Short mmCIF file of C-alpha atoms in Angstrom, two decimals:
data_model
loop_
_atom_site.label_atom_id
_atom_site.label_comp_id
_atom_site.label_asym_id
_atom_site.label_seq_id
_atom_site.Cartn_x
_atom_site.Cartn_y
_atom_site.Cartn_z
CA UNK A 13 32.13 20.88 30.06
CA UNK A 14 30.15 22.18 33.00
CA UNK A 15 27.51 24.86 32.86
CA UNK A 16 29.85 27.64 34.01
CA UNK A 17 32.46 26.83 31.36
CA UNK A 18 29.75 26.65 28.70
CA UNK A 19 28.41 30.07 29.68
CA UNK A 20 31.83 31.71 29.43
CA UNK A 21 32.54 30.10 26.07
CA UNK A 22 29.25 31.23 24.55
CA UNK A 23 29.58 34.70 26.02
CA UNK A 24 32.85 35.13 24.11
CA UNK A 25 31.36 33.68 20.93
CA UNK A 26 28.34 36.00 21.00
CA UNK A 27 30.22 39.22 21.78
CA UNK A 28 33.14 38.49 19.42
CA UNK A 29 30.90 37.38 16.55
CA UNK A 30 28.64 40.41 16.95
CA UNK A 31 31.54 42.86 16.91
CA UNK A 32 33.54 41.41 13.99
CA UNK A 33 30.67 40.24 11.76
CA UNK A 34 28.64 43.44 12.09
CA UNK A 35 28.44 45.14 8.66
CA UNK A 36 31.46 43.08 7.55
CA UNK A 37 30.73 43.32 3.84
CA UNK A 38 28.96 46.68 3.73
CA UNK A 39 32.08 48.83 3.33
CA UNK A 40 34.14 48.59 0.10
CA UNK A 41 37.68 47.25 0.32
CA UNK A 42 40.03 49.98 1.53
CA UNK A 43 43.07 50.93 -0.56
CA UNK A 44 45.65 49.63 -1.00
CA UNK A 45 46.08 46.59 1.27
CA UNK A 46 42.63 44.99 1.37
CA UNK A 47 42.24 44.86 -2.43
CA UNK A 48 45.69 43.23 -2.76
CA UNK A 49 44.59 40.35 -0.51
CA UNK A 50 41.30 40.03 -2.40
CA UNK A 51 42.65 40.39 -5.95
CA UNK A 52 45.27 37.66 -5.57
CA UNK A 53 42.76 34.94 -4.50
CA UNK A 54 40.47 36.16 -7.26
CA UNK A 55 43.26 35.56 -9.78
CA UNK A 56 44.00 32.15 -8.24
CA UNK A 57 40.47 31.20 -9.22
CA UNK A 58 40.76 32.93 -12.59
CA UNK A 59 43.99 31.13 -13.57
CA UNK A 60 43.11 27.93 -11.67
CA UNK A 61 46.58 28.12 -10.08
CA UNK A 62 46.66 27.80 -6.29
CA UNK A 63 50.42 27.44 -5.89
CA UNK A 64 51.88 30.59 -7.49
CA UNK A 65 50.13 33.77 -6.28
CA UNK A 66 49.50 36.38 -8.97
CA UNK A 67 48.43 39.98 -9.14
CA UNK A 68 47.63 41.84 -12.38
CA UNK A 69 48.35 38.53 -14.12
CA UNK A 70 51.99 38.51 -12.97
CA UNK A 71 53.55 36.24 -10.35
CA UNK A 72 53.53 37.82 -6.91
CA UNK A 73 56.04 36.81 -4.23
CA UNK A 74 54.98 39.14 -1.43
CA UNK A 75 53.39 36.65 0.99
CA UNK A 76 52.94 32.88 1.37
CA UNK A 77 49.53 31.62 0.26
CA UNK A 78 47.63 30.53 3.39
CA UNK A 79 45.45 33.62 3.66
CA UNK A 80 44.87 33.57 -0.10
CA UNK A 81 43.72 29.95 0.17
CA UNK A 82 41.31 30.85 2.96
CA UNK A 83 39.86 33.67 0.86
CA UNK A 84 39.54 31.34 -2.14
CA UNK A 85 37.43 29.01 0.01
CA UNK A 86 35.43 31.99 1.24
CA UNK A 87 34.87 33.16 -2.36
CA UNK A 88 33.62 29.66 -3.19
CA UNK A 89 31.14 29.83 -0.31
CA UNK A 90 29.96 33.44 -0.49
CA UNK A 91 30.94 34.67 -3.95
CA UNK A 92 33.63 37.19 -4.86
CA UNK A 93 32.74 40.14 -2.64
CA UNK A 94 33.87 42.19 0.33
CA UNK A 95 32.27 39.96 2.96
CA UNK A 96 34.02 36.88 1.59
CA UNK A 97 37.40 38.67 1.39
CA UNK A 98 37.16 39.64 5.07
CA UNK A 99 35.46 36.56 6.46
CA UNK A 100 38.65 34.51 7.13
CA UNK A 101 40.09 37.32 9.28
CA UNK A 102 36.79 37.74 11.10
CA UNK A 103 36.47 34.01 11.79
CA UNK A 104 40.06 33.70 12.99
CA UNK A 105 39.68 36.72 15.27
CA UNK A 106 36.79 34.93 16.98
CA UNK A 107 38.80 31.69 17.22
CA UNK A 108 41.79 33.60 18.60
CA UNK A 109 39.61 35.14 21.33
CA UNK A 110 38.31 31.65 22.15
CA UNK A 111 41.88 30.34 22.28
CA UNK A 112 42.74 33.05 24.81
CA UNK A 113 39.62 32.14 26.80
CA UNK A 114 40.34 28.40 26.87
CA UNK A 115 44.04 28.86 27.64
CA UNK A 116 43.40 31.53 30.27
CA UNK A 117 40.91 29.21 31.95
CA UNK A 118 43.36 26.31 31.98
CA UNK A 119 46.47 28.29 32.93
CA UNK A 120 44.79 30.51 35.55
CA UNK A 121 41.04 30.25 36.09
CA UNK A 122 37.69 30.71 34.35
CA UNK A 123 37.48 34.41 35.09
CA UNK A 124 40.95 35.21 33.73
CA UNK A 125 39.96 33.40 30.52
CA UNK A 126 36.79 35.46 30.16
CA UNK A 127 38.43 38.75 31.11
CA UNK A 128 41.43 38.27 28.82
CA UNK A 129 39.38 37.29 25.79
CA UNK A 130 36.96 40.19 26.27
CA UNK A 131 39.86 42.63 26.68
CA UNK A 132 41.25 41.30 23.40
CA UNK A 133 38.06 41.42 21.36
CA UNK A 134 37.20 44.97 22.49
CA UNK A 135 40.60 46.54 21.77
CA UNK A 136 40.40 49.05 18.92
CA UNK A 137 43.18 47.65 16.73
CA UNK A 138 42.04 44.06 17.21
CA UNK A 139 38.48 45.00 16.21
CA UNK A 140 39.69 46.83 13.11
CA UNK A 141 42.09 44.13 11.88
CA UNK A 142 39.57 41.42 12.69
CA UNK A 143 37.32 43.06 10.11
CA UNK A 144 40.04 43.64 7.50
CA UNK A 145 41.08 41.53 4.51
CA UNK A 146 44.76 41.37 5.47
CA UNK A 147 47.08 38.60 6.70
CA UNK A 148 47.79 39.93 10.20
CA UNK A 149 44.89 38.24 12.02
CA UNK A 150 45.74 34.88 10.44
CA UNK A 151 49.34 35.19 11.64
CA UNK A 152 48.16 36.29 15.08
CA UNK A 153 45.83 33.30 15.42
CA UNK A 154 48.49 30.74 14.53
CA UNK A 155 51.18 32.39 16.67
CA UNK A 156 48.79 32.63 19.62
CA UNK A 157 47.74 29.00 19.32
CA UNK A 158 51.37 28.00 18.83
CA UNK A 159 52.75 29.79 21.89
CA UNK A 160 49.85 28.97 24.22
CA UNK A 161 50.21 25.33 23.16
CA UNK A 162 53.86 25.47 24.17
CA UNK A 163 53.20 26.76 27.67
CA UNK A 164 50.52 24.07 28.08
CA UNK A 165 53.03 21.44 26.85
CA UNK A 166 50.97 20.57 23.77
CA UNK A 167 54.10 20.37 21.71
CA UNK A 168 52.72 18.74 18.57
CA UNK A 169 50.18 21.54 18.16
CA UNK A 170 52.98 24.02 18.90
CA UNK A 171 55.03 22.68 15.96
CA UNK A 172 52.11 22.47 13.53
CA UNK A 173 50.98 26.04 14.24
CA UNK A 174 54.56 27.32 13.84
CA UNK A 175 54.56 25.76 10.37
CA UNK A 176 51.19 27.31 9.52
CA UNK A 177 52.39 30.72 10.77
CA UNK A 178 55.32 30.35 8.37
CA UNK A 179 52.87 29.53 5.60
CA UNK A 180 51.00 32.73 6.48
CA UNK A 181 53.74 35.35 6.61
CA UNK A 182 57.14 33.78 6.13
CA UNK A 183 60.18 33.26 8.41
CA UNK A 184 58.76 35.15 11.40
CA UNK A 185 56.42 32.18 11.85
CA UNK A 186 59.50 30.28 13.03
CA UNK A 187 61.53 33.19 14.40
CA UNK A 188 58.92 34.39 16.89
CA UNK A 189 58.12 31.02 18.55
CA UNK A 190 61.79 30.02 18.50
CA UNK A 191 63.04 33.30 19.96
CA UNK A 192 60.33 33.60 22.60
CA UNK A 193 60.75 29.99 23.79
CA UNK A 194 64.55 30.35 23.82
CA UNK A 195 64.48 33.46 26.03
CA UNK A 196 61.91 31.84 28.30
CA UNK A 197 64.16 28.82 28.82
CA UNK A 198 67.16 31.10 29.25
CA UNK A 199 65.53 33.27 31.93
CA UNK A 200 64.06 30.31 33.79
CA UNK A 201 67.35 28.40 33.45
CA UNK A 202 65.62 25.42 31.89
CA UNK A 203 67.37 25.02 28.56
CA UNK A 204 67.47 21.29 29.25
CA UNK A 205 63.67 21.24 28.88
CA UNK A 206 64.17 21.35 25.10
CA UNK A 207 64.95 17.62 25.30
CA UNK A 208 61.38 16.97 26.44
CA UNK A 209 59.84 18.72 23.44
CA UNK A 210 60.15 15.83 20.97
CA UNK A 211 62.34 18.06 18.84
CA UNK A 212 62.96 15.66 15.93
CA UNK A 213 59.26 14.87 15.56
CA UNK A 214 58.52 18.56 15.95
CA UNK A 215 60.86 19.57 13.14
CA UNK A 216 59.18 17.02 10.89
CA UNK A 217 55.69 18.31 11.80
CA UNK A 218 56.73 21.94 11.23
CA UNK A 219 58.30 21.05 7.90
CA UNK A 220 55.25 19.08 6.75
CA UNK A 221 52.83 21.86 7.68
CA UNK A 222 54.84 24.84 6.49
CA UNK A 223 57.50 23.99 3.92
CA UNK A 224 55.98 22.04 0.98
CA UNK A 225 54.73 25.23 -0.67
CA UNK A 226 58.21 26.79 -0.46
CA UNK A 227 59.76 23.76 -2.18
CA UNK A 228 57.10 23.82 -4.90
CA UNK A 229 57.64 27.55 -5.50
CA UNK A 230 61.40 27.09 -5.72
CA UNK A 231 60.91 24.19 -8.13
CA UNK A 232 58.66 26.34 -10.35
CA UNK A 233 60.34 29.76 -10.10
CA UNK A 234 63.88 29.04 -8.90
CA UNK A 235 66.08 31.84 -7.59
CA UNK A 236 63.62 34.53 -8.66
CA UNK A 237 61.31 33.35 -5.89
CA UNK A 238 63.96 33.10 -3.15
CA UNK A 239 65.62 36.40 -4.05
CA UNK A 240 62.32 38.30 -4.20
CA UNK A 241 60.47 36.65 -1.32
CA UNK A 242 63.33 36.17 1.16
CA UNK A 243 65.62 38.89 -0.12
CA UNK A 244 63.30 41.84 -0.72
CA UNK A 245 60.05 41.10 1.11
CA UNK A 246 61.72 39.88 4.32
CA UNK A 247 65.38 40.86 4.75
CA UNK A 248 65.29 44.16 2.85
CA UNK A 249 62.06 45.26 4.51
CA UNK A 250 63.59 44.61 7.92
CA UNK A 251 66.85 46.43 7.17
CA UNK A 252 65.54 49.25 4.92
CA UNK A 253 62.43 51.39 5.49
CA UNK A 254 59.68 50.89 2.93
CA UNK A 255 58.03 54.03 4.33
CA UNK A 256 60.93 56.22 5.60
CA UNK A 257 58.62 58.74 7.24
CA UNK A 258 57.33 55.98 9.57
CA UNK A 259 60.76 54.66 10.57
CA UNK A 260 61.12 56.49 13.90
CA UNK A 261 62.09 54.27 16.84
CA UNK A 262 59.05 55.24 18.95
CA UNK A 263 56.53 54.50 16.17
CA UNK A 264 54.81 51.60 17.96
CA UNK A 265 54.40 53.40 21.31
CA UNK A 266 51.47 55.61 20.17
CA UNK A 267 50.21 52.72 18.01
CA UNK A 268 49.96 50.53 21.11
CA UNK A 269 48.49 53.30 23.27
CA UNK A 270 45.70 53.97 20.76
CA UNK A 271 45.34 50.42 19.44
CA UNK A 272 44.88 48.82 22.87
CA UNK A 273 42.25 51.38 23.94
CA UNK A 274 40.22 51.21 26.20
CA UNK A 275 42.60 48.96 28.15
CA UNK A 276 45.68 51.16 27.75
CA UNK A 277 45.00 52.60 31.21
CA UNK A 278 45.92 49.20 32.67
CA UNK A 279 49.04 48.49 30.61
CA UNK A 280 51.81 49.66 32.92
CA UNK A 281 50.39 48.43 36.21
CA UNK A 282 49.29 45.09 34.74
CA UNK A 283 52.72 44.33 33.29
CA UNK A 284 54.51 45.61 36.41
CA UNK A 285 52.41 43.56 38.82
CA UNK A 286 52.61 40.44 36.65
CA UNK A 287 56.41 40.61 36.86
CA UNK A 288 56.94 41.93 40.39
CA UNK A 289 53.93 41.18 42.56
CA UNK A 290 52.69 37.84 41.25
CA UNK A 291 52.91 35.14 43.90
CA UNK A 292 51.70 32.27 41.74
CA UNK A 293 51.78 31.39 38.07
CA UNK A 294 55.05 33.34 37.95
CA UNK A 295 56.55 31.37 35.07
CA UNK A 296 53.41 31.61 32.95
CA UNK A 297 53.28 35.37 33.46
CA UNK A 298 56.98 35.63 32.67
CA UNK A 299 56.37 33.73 29.43
CA UNK A 300 53.57 35.99 28.20
CA UNK A 301 55.62 39.08 29.09
CA UNK A 302 58.58 37.75 27.08
CA UNK A 303 56.13 37.18 24.22
CA UNK A 304 54.98 40.82 24.35
CA UNK A 305 58.46 42.29 24.73
CA UNK A 306 60.08 40.14 22.03
CA UNK A 307 57.54 41.10 19.36
CA UNK A 308 57.52 44.77 20.35
CA UNK A 309 61.32 45.05 20.26
CA UNK A 310 61.59 43.07 17.02
CA UNK A 311 59.30 45.40 15.11
CA UNK A 312 60.81 48.45 16.80
CA UNK A 313 64.17 47.32 15.43
CA UNK A 314 62.69 46.74 11.97
CA UNK A 315 63.22 49.65 9.58
CA UNK A 316 59.84 49.04 7.91
CA UNK A 317 56.95 49.78 10.25
CA UNK A 318 53.20 49.44 9.80
CA UNK A 319 50.41 49.77 12.35
CA UNK A 320 49.28 46.16 11.93
CA UNK A 321 52.68 44.59 12.63
CA UNK A 322 52.32 44.44 16.43
CA UNK A 323 48.91 42.72 16.42
CA UNK A 324 50.49 39.39 17.57
CA UNK A 325 51.37 40.92 20.95
CA UNK A 326 47.74 41.79 21.74
CA UNK A 327 46.67 38.26 22.87
CA UNK A 328 49.44 37.89 25.49
CA UNK A 329 48.91 41.47 26.61
CA UNK A 330 45.18 40.76 26.98
CA UNK A 331 46.02 37.72 29.14
CA UNK A 332 48.23 39.88 31.38
CA UNK A 333 45.50 42.50 31.75
CA UNK A 334 42.89 39.79 32.34
CA UNK A 335 45.06 38.32 35.08
CA UNK A 336 45.54 41.75 36.67
CA UNK A 337 41.81 42.58 36.65
CA UNK A 338 41.10 39.19 38.22
CA UNK A 339 43.56 40.02 41.01
CA UNK A 340 41.87 43.37 41.55
CA UNK A 341 38.54 41.56 41.64
CA UNK A 342 39.73 39.18 44.33
CA UNK A 343 40.95 42.11 46.39
CA UNK A 344 44.30 43.87 46.17
CA UNK A 345 44.64 45.63 49.55
CA UNK A 346 45.89 48.95 48.25
CA UNK A 347 43.48 51.61 46.96
CA UNK A 348 46.19 52.96 44.63
CA UNK A 349 45.54 50.14 42.14
CA UNK A 350 41.95 51.32 41.67
CA UNK A 351 42.85 55.00 41.69
CA UNK A 352 45.58 54.61 39.04
CA UNK A 353 43.19 52.71 36.75
CA UNK A 354 40.51 55.39 37.23
CA UNK A 355 42.89 58.33 36.70
CA UNK A 356 44.53 56.86 33.62
CA UNK A 357 41.08 56.06 32.19
CA UNK A 358 40.12 59.70 32.70
CA UNK A 359 43.33 60.91 31.01
CA UNK A 360 43.26 58.50 28.07
CA UNK A 361 39.57 58.92 27.33
CA UNK A 362 39.74 62.71 27.67
CA UNK A 363 42.60 62.90 25.17
CA UNK A 364 40.72 60.68 22.73
CA UNK A 365 37.54 62.73 23.06
CA UNK A 366 39.48 65.96 22.50
CA UNK A 367 41.12 64.46 19.42
CA UNK A 368 37.74 63.33 18.06
CA UNK A 369 36.11 66.71 18.60
CA UNK A 370 39.09 68.43 16.99
CA UNK A 371 38.70 66.11 14.01
CA UNK A 372 35.14 67.26 13.30
CA UNK A 373 36.53 69.93 10.98
CA UNK A 374 37.87 67.17 8.70
CA UNK A 375 34.44 65.50 8.45
CA UNK A 376 31.72 68.05 9.32
CA UNK A 377 29.04 65.68 7.98
CA UNK A 378 29.78 63.45 10.99
CA UNK A 379 29.56 66.23 13.57
CA UNK A 380 26.45 64.89 15.33
CA UNK A 381 27.74 61.32 15.33
CA UNK A 382 31.14 62.34 16.72
CA UNK A 383 29.51 64.40 19.46
CA UNK A 384 27.32 61.40 20.41
CA UNK A 385 30.34 59.08 20.36
CA UNK A 386 32.37 61.52 22.45
CA UNK A 387 29.52 61.81 24.94
CA UNK A 388 29.30 58.02 25.16
CA UNK A 389 33.03 57.74 25.88
CA UNK A 390 32.79 60.58 28.40
CA UNK A 391 29.93 58.84 30.22
CA UNK A 392 31.91 55.59 30.22
CA UNK A 393 34.87 57.43 31.68
CA UNK A 394 32.83 58.83 34.57
CA UNK A 395 31.04 55.54 35.29
CA UNK A 396 34.29 53.57 35.31
CA UNK A 397 35.88 56.10 37.66
CA UNK A 398 32.87 55.91 39.98
CA UNK A 399 32.79 52.10 40.03
CA UNK A 400 36.53 51.89 40.62
CA UNK A 401 36.40 54.37 43.46
CA UNK A 402 33.92 52.01 45.10
CA UNK A 403 35.99 48.93 44.16
CA UNK A 404 33.19 47.58 41.97
CA UNK A 405 35.51 45.90 39.48
CA UNK A 406 32.85 43.88 37.70
CA UNK A 407 30.73 46.95 36.96
CA UNK A 408 33.78 48.94 35.78
CA UNK A 409 34.83 46.12 33.47
CA UNK A 410 31.31 45.52 32.18
CA UNK A 411 30.89 49.24 31.45
CA UNK A 412 33.95 49.16 29.19
CA UNK A 413 32.74 46.05 27.35
CA UNK A 414 29.27 47.49 26.72
CA UNK A 415 30.75 50.84 25.67
CA UNK A 416 33.18 49.30 23.18
CA UNK A 417 30.41 47.15 21.71
CA UNK A 418 28.32 50.29 21.12
CA UNK A 419 31.40 52.11 19.78
CA UNK A 420 31.95 49.32 17.24
CA UNK A 421 28.32 49.66 16.10
CA UNK A 422 28.73 53.42 15.58
CA UNK A 423 32.08 53.05 13.84
CA UNK A 424 31.06 50.37 11.36
CA UNK A 425 27.46 51.37 10.63
CA UNK A 426 27.79 55.16 10.55
CA UNK A 427 31.32 56.60 10.58
CA UNK A 428 33.25 54.21 8.32
CA UNK A 429 30.54 54.03 5.61
CA UNK A 430 30.58 57.84 5.40
CA UNK A 431 34.39 58.06 5.28
CA UNK A 432 34.92 55.00 3.04
CA UNK A 433 34.74 56.85 -0.34
CA UNK A 434 37.93 58.67 0.66
CA UNK A 435 39.80 55.38 1.13
CA UNK A 436 38.50 53.09 -1.61
CA UNK A 437 38.64 52.82 -5.39
CA UNK A 438 35.19 51.22 -5.53
CA UNK A 439 33.24 54.28 -6.64
CA UNK A 440 35.68 55.47 -9.31
CA UNK A 441 35.85 51.87 -10.59
CA UNK A 442 32.08 51.73 -11.00
CA UNK A 443 32.13 55.00 -12.92
CA UNK A 444 34.97 53.71 -15.12
CA UNK A 445 32.92 50.68 -16.14
CA UNK A 446 30.19 52.95 -17.50
CA UNK A 447 32.67 54.97 -19.62
CA UNK A 448 35.24 52.43 -20.77
CA UNK A 449 35.20 51.55 -24.47
CA UNK A 450 36.75 48.15 -23.81
CA UNK A 451 39.89 48.62 -25.91
CA UNK A 452 41.76 51.83 -25.07
CA UNK A 453 44.87 51.93 -22.88
CA UNK A 454 44.24 52.38 -19.16
CA UNK A 455 46.75 53.95 -16.75
CA UNK A 456 46.26 53.60 -13.00
CA UNK A 457 48.12 55.17 -10.09
CA UNK A 458 50.04 52.57 -8.07
CA UNK A 459 48.10 53.18 -4.86
CA UNK A 460 44.73 52.77 -6.59
CA UNK A 461 45.58 49.86 -8.85
CA UNK A 462 44.72 46.90 -6.54
CA UNK A 463 41.22 48.18 -5.79
CA UNK A 464 40.63 49.31 -9.35
CA UNK A 465 41.64 45.89 -10.68
CA UNK A 466 39.49 44.01 -8.16
CA UNK A 467 36.37 46.03 -8.93
CA UNK A 468 36.75 46.29 -12.72
CA UNK A 469 38.67 43.20 -13.80
CA UNK A 470 40.89 45.57 -15.80
CA UNK A 471 44.53 45.57 -14.71
CA UNK A 472 45.63 48.69 -16.55
CA UNK A 473 49.23 49.89 -16.60
CA UNK A 474 50.75 51.19 -13.38
CA UNK A 475 51.88 54.79 -13.56
CA UNK A 476 53.97 56.76 -11.09
CA UNK A 477 54.02 60.52 -10.56
CA UNK A 478 57.47 60.96 -12.09
CA UNK A 479 56.36 59.38 -15.40
CA UNK A 480 52.86 60.80 -15.54
CA UNK A 481 53.60 63.87 -17.68
CA UNK A 482 55.50 61.83 -20.28
CA UNK A 483 52.61 59.36 -20.63
CA UNK A 484 50.02 62.13 -20.86
CA UNK A 485 51.94 63.60 -23.79
CA UNK A 486 51.88 60.39 -25.84
CA UNK A 487 49.33 59.83 -28.61
CA UNK A 488 46.12 57.81 -28.67
CA UNK A 489 42.94 57.47 -26.69
CA UNK A 490 43.60 56.49 -23.06
CA UNK A 491 41.98 56.54 -19.63
CA UNK A 492 43.72 57.66 -16.45
CA UNK A 493 42.74 56.88 -12.86
CA UNK A 494 44.64 59.26 -10.57
CA UNK A 495 44.44 60.88 -7.18
CA UNK A 496 43.74 64.61 -7.04
CA UNK A 497 47.29 65.14 -5.74
CA UNK A 498 48.84 63.40 -8.73
CA UNK A 499 46.64 65.35 -11.12
CA UNK A 500 47.69 68.68 -9.62
CA UNK A 501 51.37 67.78 -10.20
CA UNK A 502 50.74 68.12 -13.94
CA UNK A 503 51.31 71.45 -15.64
CA UNK A 504 48.30 73.41 -16.78
CA UNK A 505 49.22 72.55 -20.38
CA UNK A 506 49.30 68.82 -19.62
CA UNK A 507 46.00 69.00 -17.75
CA UNK A 508 44.39 70.64 -20.75
CA UNK A 509 44.93 67.40 -22.68
CA UNK A 510 42.77 65.43 -20.25
CA UNK A 511 38.99 65.46 -19.90
CA UNK A 512 37.65 64.91 -16.38
CA UNK A 513 34.94 62.26 -16.67
CA UNK A 514 34.37 61.81 -12.95
CA UNK A 515 35.60 63.04 -9.59
CA UNK A 516 34.97 60.69 -6.66
CA UNK A 517 36.29 61.98 -3.34
CA UNK A 518 39.95 62.66 -4.24
CA UNK A 519 40.05 60.24 -7.20
CA UNK A 520 39.73 61.27 -10.83
CA UNK A 521 38.72 59.40 -13.98
CA UNK A 522 40.33 61.18 -16.93
CA UNK A 523 40.21 60.69 -20.67
CA UNK A 524 42.79 61.62 -23.29
CA UNK A 525 41.10 61.66 -26.69
#
């Protein structure tokens, strides 16, 4: 590795590690997803069972175990805490950025590798999910490594990573690589290339890396596992909305616009030019575009939609944007490319700043911080526009990188710690531990139960709003952990039977004597 390559590699490591490791364990796990992916590994250790995932002591067929296993290892190294629960995602987000760098360098050039990886690591959604104890970054890392290995003809690694993606989040670990590669061969009219991919060996490698756990689970749990895991958690979620209010067809358009900030201003022209105006590396650019489009359309078609689902399209999109910025850097002849980037930066940043300032009323305690953050983004917007007007691409790009690094510091050292009590069960769980008599019945709202269980070690009984009144009117001493909304659904007579022991943000600890 020469000096230049070494410098680019370490630049990515330093910036990525700083952004994702900053204050990683300082914020409590956020309800409900993060505690789920921390509680299950915790129970793996508790029951000394690393094959059958559990939650609340019961078998849990929601996801394959790879992320749980990584968290178990992290718990062994760092103890059972927030940092350890998030560390696997943080580490894999760094490795994914490095994968984009190394592949971009090999497929295009050194600068494309650096630009693409920095675009990726400074995108809002990538930063957030790189610091979250959820499975999405693990899936994204293995899919990225898998698909970039394919286009570089490293087929054995392609097959192994497809198996590991399947061990992370189920059938899409095979569906995405298979579908993307198929459409690439179809559009390039090279279906015959499949014969060169060592398909038989590849199937064996994929099976060895991804399927043993599935066979063991079927052997232990039989049809209950297949019907719940494949039937409900995969097929039913795709065909039926788990959150009907989020099922609109355009759901992922605003998610992508906000999540890919501050690089959203380059989305349309980067994709367009990579497909229409590229004079070299045409097939590589076609491949990464198919990758983006396939994942976007798949999750758009899915009836269940969550913000994190489209994370796997961020690495190829970052490569496309990195390629486009490199072409601007080397000198596109038309001024319109610079003007469109500048104008869209002005529009996107202005809208975000307006939204932030409007949101001050929801968190007045953060007024000064939000004004400072808005001013920072406004200054970035003006500097980028100025540099682009003068075709100083490097300065425009560097301004965005520096700005997003500072933004990440403000978000994760000031804003999120202040807002966290509204999104975590940590504080009400600590209060519960000081009041609990150790023997009475405990009832916990479904949304709060994962975090409550992780922080107290008490599973409690899950209670839903429609059954709350009936349970309140039973006899015996009992504790209730509810949201303020659920509490207000009770009649005044029912509420009179409960003593409020603590009120943390919108979460209540109640006692029925």
